[in-house]
mmCIF file of C-alpha atoms in Angstrom:
data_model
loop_
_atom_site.group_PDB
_atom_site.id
_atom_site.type_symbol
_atom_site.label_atom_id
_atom_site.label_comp_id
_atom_site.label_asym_id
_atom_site.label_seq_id
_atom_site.Cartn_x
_atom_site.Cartn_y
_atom_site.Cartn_z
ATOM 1 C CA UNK A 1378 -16.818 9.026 11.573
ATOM 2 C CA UNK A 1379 -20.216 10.016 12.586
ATOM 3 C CA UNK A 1380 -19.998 8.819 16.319
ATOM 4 C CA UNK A 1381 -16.957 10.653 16.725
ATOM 5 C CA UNK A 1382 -18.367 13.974 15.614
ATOM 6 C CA UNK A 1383 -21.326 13.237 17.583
ATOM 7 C CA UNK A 1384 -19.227 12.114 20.907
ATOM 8 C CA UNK A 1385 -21.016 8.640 20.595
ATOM 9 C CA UNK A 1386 -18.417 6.709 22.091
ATOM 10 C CA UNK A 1387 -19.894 3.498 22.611
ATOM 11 C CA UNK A 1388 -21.174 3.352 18.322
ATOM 12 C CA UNK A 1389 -17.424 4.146 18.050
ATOM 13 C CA UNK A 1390 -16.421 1.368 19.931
ATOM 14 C CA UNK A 1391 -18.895 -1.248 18.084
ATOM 15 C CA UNK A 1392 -18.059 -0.148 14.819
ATOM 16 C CA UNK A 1393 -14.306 -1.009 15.527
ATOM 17 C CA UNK A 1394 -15.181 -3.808 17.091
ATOM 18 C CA UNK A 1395 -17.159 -5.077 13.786
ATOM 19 C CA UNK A 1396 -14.073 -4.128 11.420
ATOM 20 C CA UNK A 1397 -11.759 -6.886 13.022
ATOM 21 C CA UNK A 1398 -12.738 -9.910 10.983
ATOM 22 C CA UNK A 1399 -13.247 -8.215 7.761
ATOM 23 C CA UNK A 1400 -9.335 -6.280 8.221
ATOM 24 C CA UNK A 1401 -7.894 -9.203 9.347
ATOM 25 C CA UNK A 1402 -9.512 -11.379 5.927
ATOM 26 C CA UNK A 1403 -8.159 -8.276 3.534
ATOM 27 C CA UNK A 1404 -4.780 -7.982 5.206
ATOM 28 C CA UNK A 1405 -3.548 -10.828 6.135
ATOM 29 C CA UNK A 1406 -3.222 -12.687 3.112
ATOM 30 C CA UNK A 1407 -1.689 -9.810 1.921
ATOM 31 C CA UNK A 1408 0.656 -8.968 4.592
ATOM 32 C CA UNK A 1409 2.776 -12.302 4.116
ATOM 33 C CA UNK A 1410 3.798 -11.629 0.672
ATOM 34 C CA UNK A 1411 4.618 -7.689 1.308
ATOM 35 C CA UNK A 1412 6.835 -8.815 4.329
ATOM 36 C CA UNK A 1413 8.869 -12.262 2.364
ATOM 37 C CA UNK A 1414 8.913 -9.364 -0.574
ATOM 38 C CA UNK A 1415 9.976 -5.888 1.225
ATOM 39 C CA UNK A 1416 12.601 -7.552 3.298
ATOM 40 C CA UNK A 1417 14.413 -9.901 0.385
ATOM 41 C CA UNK A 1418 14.543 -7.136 -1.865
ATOM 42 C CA UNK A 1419 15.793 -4.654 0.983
ATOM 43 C CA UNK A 1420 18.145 -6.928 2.096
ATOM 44 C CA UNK A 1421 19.472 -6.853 -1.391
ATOM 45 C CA UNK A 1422 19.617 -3.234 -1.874
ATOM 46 C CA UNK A 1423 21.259 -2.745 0.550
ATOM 47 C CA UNK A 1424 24.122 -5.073 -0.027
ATOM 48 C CA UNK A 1425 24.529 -2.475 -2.922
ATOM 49 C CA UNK A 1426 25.224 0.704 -0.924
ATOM 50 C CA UNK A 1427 28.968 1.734 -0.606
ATOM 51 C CA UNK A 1428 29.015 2.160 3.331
ATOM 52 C CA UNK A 1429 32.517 2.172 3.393
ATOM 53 C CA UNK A 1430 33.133 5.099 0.933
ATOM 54 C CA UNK A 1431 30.541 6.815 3.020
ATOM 55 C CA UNK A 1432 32.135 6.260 6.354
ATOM 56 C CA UNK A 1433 35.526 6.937 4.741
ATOM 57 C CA UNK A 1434 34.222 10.467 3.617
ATOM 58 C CA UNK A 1435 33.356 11.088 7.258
ATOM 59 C CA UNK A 1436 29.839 10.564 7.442
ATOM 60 C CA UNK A 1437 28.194 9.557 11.106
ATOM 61 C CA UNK A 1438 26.922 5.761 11.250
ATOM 62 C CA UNK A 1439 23.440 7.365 11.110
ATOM 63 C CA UNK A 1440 23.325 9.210 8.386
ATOM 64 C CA UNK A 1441 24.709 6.765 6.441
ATOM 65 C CA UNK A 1442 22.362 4.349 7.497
ATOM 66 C CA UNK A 1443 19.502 6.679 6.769
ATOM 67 C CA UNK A 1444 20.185 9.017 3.891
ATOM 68 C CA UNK A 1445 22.311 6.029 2.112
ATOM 69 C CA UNK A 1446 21.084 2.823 3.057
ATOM 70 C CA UNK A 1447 17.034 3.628 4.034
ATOM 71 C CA UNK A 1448 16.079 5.541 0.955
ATOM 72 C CA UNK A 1449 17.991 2.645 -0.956
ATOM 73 C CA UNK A 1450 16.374 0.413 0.772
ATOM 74 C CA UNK A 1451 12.990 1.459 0.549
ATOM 75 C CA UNK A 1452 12.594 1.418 -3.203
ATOM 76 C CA UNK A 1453 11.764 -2.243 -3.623
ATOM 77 C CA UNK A 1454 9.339 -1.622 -0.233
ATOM 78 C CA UNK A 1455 7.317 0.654 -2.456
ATOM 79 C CA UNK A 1456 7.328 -1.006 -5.349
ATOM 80 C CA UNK A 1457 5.925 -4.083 -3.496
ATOM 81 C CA UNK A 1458 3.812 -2.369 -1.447
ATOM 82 C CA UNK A 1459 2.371 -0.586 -5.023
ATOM 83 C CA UNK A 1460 1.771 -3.863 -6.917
ATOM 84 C CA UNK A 1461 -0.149 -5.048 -3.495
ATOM 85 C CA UNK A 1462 -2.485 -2.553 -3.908
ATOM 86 C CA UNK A 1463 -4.611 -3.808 -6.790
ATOM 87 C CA UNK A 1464 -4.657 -7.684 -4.813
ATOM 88 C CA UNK A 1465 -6.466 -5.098 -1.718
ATOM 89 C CA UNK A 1466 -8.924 -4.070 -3.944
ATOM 90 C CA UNK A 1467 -9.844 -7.119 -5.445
ATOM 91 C CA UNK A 1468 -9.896 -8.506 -1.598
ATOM 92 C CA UNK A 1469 -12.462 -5.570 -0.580
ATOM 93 C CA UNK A 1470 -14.876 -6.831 -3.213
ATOM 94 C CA UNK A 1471 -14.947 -9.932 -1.600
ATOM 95 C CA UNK A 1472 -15.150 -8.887 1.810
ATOM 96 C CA UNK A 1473 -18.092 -6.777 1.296
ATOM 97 C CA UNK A 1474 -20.048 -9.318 -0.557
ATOM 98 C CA UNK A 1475 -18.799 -11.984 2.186
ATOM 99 C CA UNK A 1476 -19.740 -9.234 4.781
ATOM 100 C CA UNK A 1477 -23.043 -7.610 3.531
ATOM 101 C CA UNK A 1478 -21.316 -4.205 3.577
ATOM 102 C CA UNK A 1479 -22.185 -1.625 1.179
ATOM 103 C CA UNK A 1480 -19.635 -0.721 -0.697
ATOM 104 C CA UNK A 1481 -18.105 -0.374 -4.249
ATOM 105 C CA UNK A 1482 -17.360 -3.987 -4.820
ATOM 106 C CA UNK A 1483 -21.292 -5.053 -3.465
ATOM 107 C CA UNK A 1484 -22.347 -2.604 -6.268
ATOM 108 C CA UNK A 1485 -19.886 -4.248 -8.970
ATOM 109 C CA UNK A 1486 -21.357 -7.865 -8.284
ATOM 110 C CA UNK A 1487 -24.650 -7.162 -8.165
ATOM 111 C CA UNK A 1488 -24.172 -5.002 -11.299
ATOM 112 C CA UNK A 1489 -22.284 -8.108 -13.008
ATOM 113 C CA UNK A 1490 -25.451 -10.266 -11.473
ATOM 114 C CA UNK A 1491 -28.082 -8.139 -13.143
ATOM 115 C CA UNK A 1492 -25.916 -7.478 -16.236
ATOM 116 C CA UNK A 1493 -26.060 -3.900 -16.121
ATOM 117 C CA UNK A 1494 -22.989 -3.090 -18.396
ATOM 118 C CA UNK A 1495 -22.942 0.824 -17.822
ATOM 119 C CA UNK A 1496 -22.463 0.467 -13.936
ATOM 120 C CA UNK A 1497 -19.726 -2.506 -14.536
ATOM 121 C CA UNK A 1498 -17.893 -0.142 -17.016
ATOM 122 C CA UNK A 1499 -17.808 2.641 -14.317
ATOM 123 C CA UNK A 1500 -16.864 0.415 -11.975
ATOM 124 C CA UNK A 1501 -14.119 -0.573 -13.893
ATOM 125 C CA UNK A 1502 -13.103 3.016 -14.505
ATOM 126 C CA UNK A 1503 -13.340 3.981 -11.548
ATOM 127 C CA UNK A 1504 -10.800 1.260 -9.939
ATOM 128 C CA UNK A 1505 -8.764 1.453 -12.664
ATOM 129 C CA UNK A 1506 -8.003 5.658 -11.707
ATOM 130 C CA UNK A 1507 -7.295 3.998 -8.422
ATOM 131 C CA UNK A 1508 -5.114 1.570 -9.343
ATOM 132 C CA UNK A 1509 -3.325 4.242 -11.462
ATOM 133 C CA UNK A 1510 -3.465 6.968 -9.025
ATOM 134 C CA UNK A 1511 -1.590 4.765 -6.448
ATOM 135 C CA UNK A 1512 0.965 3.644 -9.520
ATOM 136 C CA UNK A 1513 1.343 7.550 -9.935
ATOM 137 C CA UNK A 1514 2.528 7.957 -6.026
ATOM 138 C CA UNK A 1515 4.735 5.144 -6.376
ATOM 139 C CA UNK A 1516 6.345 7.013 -9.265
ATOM 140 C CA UNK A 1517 6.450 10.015 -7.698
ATOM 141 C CA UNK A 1518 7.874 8.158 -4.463
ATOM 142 C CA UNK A 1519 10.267 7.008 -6.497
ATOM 143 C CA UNK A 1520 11.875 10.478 -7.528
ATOM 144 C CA UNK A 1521 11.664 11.491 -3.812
ATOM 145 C CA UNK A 1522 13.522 8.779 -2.482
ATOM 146 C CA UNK A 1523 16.375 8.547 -5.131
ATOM 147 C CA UNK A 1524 16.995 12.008 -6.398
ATOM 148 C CA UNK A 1525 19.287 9.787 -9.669
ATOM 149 C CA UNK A 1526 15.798 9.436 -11.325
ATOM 150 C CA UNK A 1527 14.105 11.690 -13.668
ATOM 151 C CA UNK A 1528 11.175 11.600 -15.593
ATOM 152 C CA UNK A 1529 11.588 13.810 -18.365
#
């Protein structure tokens, strides 16, 4: 961020070029199981939308493929994508120890190395609001996607 403020192209350029090992070690164990998950479950919800009653009613191919079939579709996507999110986390931790990169999973293992119980407890806490805060979007994805559900 600060070579782009500062116009320092070439930093800009090194520091991408240093975040392609550790991305490609967080993501792509990760990406396998969100695509075998996101497209078996989408493939079966959509075999549940009535594209025939839509058509029938006069709706254009498109928008029954998109206001129908995506949003239907793309429940299971989030809810996979949402349960992936806590196996990223726990992949970071291990990147930046593997890496030498300061970060909040360094500080949790060499808090856990030195025993220091009130930084592990606010690491804890503070992964844990992340973990819930991206549970919370998922829920609140949910209601955007299929206007059916309600929270009371």
């Amino acid at each position: 961020m600060d070579s782009t403020v500062t116009g320092n192209w070439e930093a800009l350029r090194s520091a991408a070029a240093h975040l392609v090992l550790p991305v490609l070690a967080v993501v792509l164990g990760r990406l396998a199981v969100v695509e075998a998950d996101s497209h078996r479950h989408a493939r079966s919800a959509q075999r549940t939308v009535p594209f025939r009653t839509a058509r029938s009613k006069g709706l254009r191919g498109l928008v029954v493929i998109y206001k129908h079939g995506l949003r239907n579709a793309l429940i299971p996507v989030v809810t996979t994508l949402g349960m992936q999110f806590s196996a990223l986390l726990g992949g970071t931790v291990i990147v930046e120890v593997v890496f030498a990169w300061p970060g909040i999973g360094r500080y949790a293992v060499g808090s856990i190395r030195t025993v220091d119980f009130p930084a592990i407890m606010s690491v804890t806490v503070v992964l844990a609001v992340a973990f819930l805060a991206t549970n919370l979007l998922v829920d609140m994805l949910y209601v955007w996607l299929d206007p059916r559900i309600k929270y009371a």
